[in-house]
Amino acid sequence: MINNSIINIGDNNINTITNNIDYDKISEELRILLDHYKDEIIKEALIYSKNKDKNKLISCLKKLSKEALEIIKHLSLTTLEKIIEQNLF
């Protein structure tokens, strides 16, 4: 998740103050995510995490965060539509 220019995956594995990145933890969480959701951006981020390519990893995680937000918006609207349909009929 991107929040106020800080990227958080799991339990604050990227700390922008000390600039330490727990690549192993990020890779682990990306693999779990990839098991449930096949996506090219996740695959790219996993490669950059394994290669410890900080800038490309952060760029991919930002893209992934935007994509996740769009999915959440879509699911929320779909759920809202179903609730409205149930209450109208």
PDB file of C-alpha atoms in Angstrom:
ATOM      1  CA  MET A   1       0.000   0.000   0.000  1.00  0.00           C
ATOM      2  CA  ILE A   2       1.230   3.476  -0.756  1.00  0.00           C
ATOM      3  CA  ASN A   3       0.404   6.017   1.900  1.00  0.00           C
ATOM      4  CA  ASN A   4       2.004   9.436   2.208  1.00  0.00           C
ATOM      5  CA  SER A   5       4.989   8.391   0.077  1.00  0.00           C
ATOM      6  CA  ILE A   6       5.632   5.341   2.239  1.00  0.00           C
ATOM      7  CA  ILE A   7       5.186   1.898   0.724  1.00  0.00           C
ATOM      8  CA  ASN A   8       3.969  -0.721   3.182  1.00  0.00           C
ATOM      9  CA  ILE A   9       3.919  -4.407   2.360  1.00  0.00           C
ATOM     10  CA  GLY A  10       3.010  -6.520   5.361  1.00  0.00           C
ATOM     11  CA  ASP A  11       4.488  -5.159   8.562  1.00  0.00           C
ATOM     12  CA  ASN A  12       6.374  -2.117   7.261  1.00  0.00           C
ATOM     13  CA  ASN A  13       8.987  -4.054   5.303  1.00  0.00           C
ATOM     14  CA  ILE A  14      10.043  -0.900   3.500  1.00  0.00           C
ATOM     15  CA  ASN A  15      11.172   1.793   5.877  1.00  0.00           C
ATOM     16  CA  THR A  16      11.809   5.033   4.018  1.00  0.00           C
ATOM     17  CA  ILE A  17      13.460   6.691   7.009  1.00  0.00           C
ATOM     18  CA  THR A  18      16.328   4.221   7.377  1.00  0.00           C
ATOM     19  CA  ASN A  19      16.025   3.133   3.742  1.00  0.00           C
ATOM     20  CA  ASN A  20      16.152  -0.543   4.736  1.00  0.00           C
ATOM     21  CA  ILE A  21      14.200  -2.979   2.596  1.00  0.00           C
ATOM     22  CA  ASP A  22      13.461  -6.529   3.730  1.00  0.00           C
ATOM     23  CA  TYR A  23      13.651  -8.082   0.258  1.00  0.00           C
ATOM     24  CA  ASP A  24      13.142 -11.625   1.577  1.00  0.00           C
ATOM     25  CA  LYS A  25       9.905 -10.706   3.352  1.00  0.00           C
ATOM     26  CA  ILE A  26       8.640  -8.774   0.333  1.00  0.00           C
ATOM     27  CA  SER A  27       9.469 -11.719  -1.946  1.00  0.00           C
ATOM     28  CA  GLU A  28       7.644 -14.088   0.398  1.00  0.00           C
ATOM     29  CA  GLU A  29       4.524 -11.929   0.433  1.00  0.00           C
ATOM     30  CA  LEU A  30       4.627 -11.403  -3.339  1.00  0.00           C
ATOM     31  CA  ARG A  31       4.801 -15.195  -3.855  1.00  0.00           C
ATOM     32  CA  ILE A  32       1.722 -15.630  -1.641  1.00  0.00           C
ATOM     33  CA  LEU A  33      -0.090 -12.929  -3.603  1.00  0.00           C
ATOM     34  CA  LEU A  34       0.953 -14.518  -6.900  1.00  0.00           C
ATOM     35  CA  ASP A  35      -0.475 -17.874  -5.750  1.00  0.00           C
ATOM     36  CA  HIS A  36      -3.908 -16.257  -5.482  1.00  0.00           C
ATOM     37  CA  TYR A  37      -3.805 -13.649  -8.217  1.00  0.00           C
ATOM     38  CA  LYS A  38      -1.862 -14.153 -11.438  1.00  0.00           C
ATOM     39  CA  ASP A  39      -0.554 -10.781 -12.539  1.00  0.00           C
ATOM     40  CA  GLU A  40       2.436  -9.612 -14.578  1.00  0.00           C
ATOM     41  CA  ILE A  41       3.151  -6.707 -12.226  1.00  0.00           C
ATOM     42  CA  ILE A  42       3.435  -9.118  -9.278  1.00  0.00           C
ATOM     43  CA  LYS A  43       5.818 -11.300 -11.312  1.00  0.00           C
ATOM     44  CA  GLU A  44       7.940  -8.256 -12.182  1.00  0.00           C
ATOM     45  CA  ALA A  45       7.995  -7.062  -8.568  1.00  0.00           C
ATOM     46  CA  LEU A  46       9.081 -10.524  -7.433  1.00  0.00           C
ATOM     47  CA  ILE A  47      11.978 -10.486  -9.895  1.00  0.00           C
ATOM     48  CA  TYR A  48      13.063  -7.000  -8.767  1.00  0.00           C
ATOM     49  CA  SER A  49      12.795  -8.053  -5.125  1.00  0.00           C
ATOM     50  CA  LYS A  50      14.943 -11.130  -5.733  1.00  0.00           C
ATOM     51  CA  ASN A  51      17.492  -8.978  -7.598  1.00  0.00           C
ATOM     52  CA  LYS A  52      17.307  -6.297  -4.870  1.00  0.00           C
ATOM     53  CA  ASP A  53      16.601  -3.636  -7.488  1.00  0.00           C
ATOM     54  CA  LYS A  54      15.159  -0.990  -5.187  1.00  0.00           C
ATOM     55  CA  ASN A  55      13.951   1.596  -7.718  1.00  0.00           C
ATOM     56  CA  LYS A  56      12.264  -0.874 -10.059  1.00  0.00           C
ATOM     57  CA  LEU A  57      10.734  -2.733  -7.094  1.00  0.00           C
ATOM     58  CA  ILE A  58       9.237   0.456  -5.668  1.00  0.00           C
ATOM     59  CA  SER A  59       7.901   1.413  -9.101  1.00  0.00           C
ATOM     60  CA  CYS A  60       6.246  -2.002  -9.488  1.00  0.00           C
ATOM     61  CA  LEU A  61       4.772  -1.869  -5.995  1.00  0.00           C
ATOM     62  CA  LYS A  62       3.263   1.536  -6.771  1.00  0.00           C
ATOM     63  CA  LYS A  63       1.666   0.105  -9.933  1.00  0.00           C
ATOM     64  CA  LEU A  64       0.440  -2.890  -7.959  1.00  0.00           C
ATOM     65  CA  SER A  65      -1.042  -0.630  -5.313  1.00  0.00           C
ATOM     66  CA  LYS A  66      -2.974   1.325  -7.960  1.00  0.00           C
ATOM     67  CA  GLU A  67      -4.203  -1.914  -9.517  1.00  0.00           C
ATOM     68  CA  ALA A  68      -5.315  -3.252  -6.126  1.00  0.00           C
ATOM     69  CA  LEU A  69      -7.215  -0.037  -5.462  1.00  0.00           C
ATOM     70  CA  GLU A  70      -9.077  -0.407  -8.769  1.00  0.00           C
ATOM     71  CA  ILE A  71      -9.989  -4.009  -7.901  1.00  0.00           C
ATOM     72  CA  ILE A  72     -11.303  -2.930  -4.501  1.00  0.00           C
ATOM     73  CA  LYS A  73     -13.364  -0.150  -6.096  1.00  0.00           C
ATOM     74  CA  HIS A  74     -14.841  -2.607  -8.601  1.00  0.00           C
ATOM     75  CA  LEU A  75     -15.687  -5.148  -5.900  1.00  0.00           C
ATOM     76  CA  SER A  76     -17.260  -2.455  -3.736  1.00  0.00           C
ATOM     77  CA  LEU A  77     -19.456  -1.236  -6.585  1.00  0.00           C
ATOM     78  CA  THR A  78     -20.454  -4.791  -7.486  1.00  0.00           C
ATOM     79  CA  THR A  79     -21.379  -5.512  -3.878  1.00  0.00           C
ATOM     80  CA  LEU A  80     -23.356  -2.283  -3.638  1.00  0.00           C
ATOM     81  CA  GLU A  81     -25.260  -3.129  -6.831  1.00  0.00           C
ATOM     82  CA  LYS A  82     -26.206  -6.546  -5.440  1.00  0.00           C
ATOM     83  CA  ILE A  83     -27.407  -5.036  -2.161  1.00  0.00           C
ATOM     84  CA  ILE A  84     -29.537  -2.506  -4.054  1.00  0.00           C
ATOM     85  CA  GLU A  85     -30.990  -5.247  -6.285  1.00  0.00           C
ATOM     86  CA  GLN A  86     -31.891  -7.377  -3.259  1.00  0.00           C
ATOM     87  CA  ASN A  87     -33.609  -4.477  -1.532  1.00  0.00           C
ATOM     88  CA  LEU A  88     -35.569  -3.423  -4.621  1.00  0.00           C
ATOM     89  CA  PHE A  89     -36.945  -6.843  -5.490  1.00  0.00           C
TER      90      PHE A  89
END
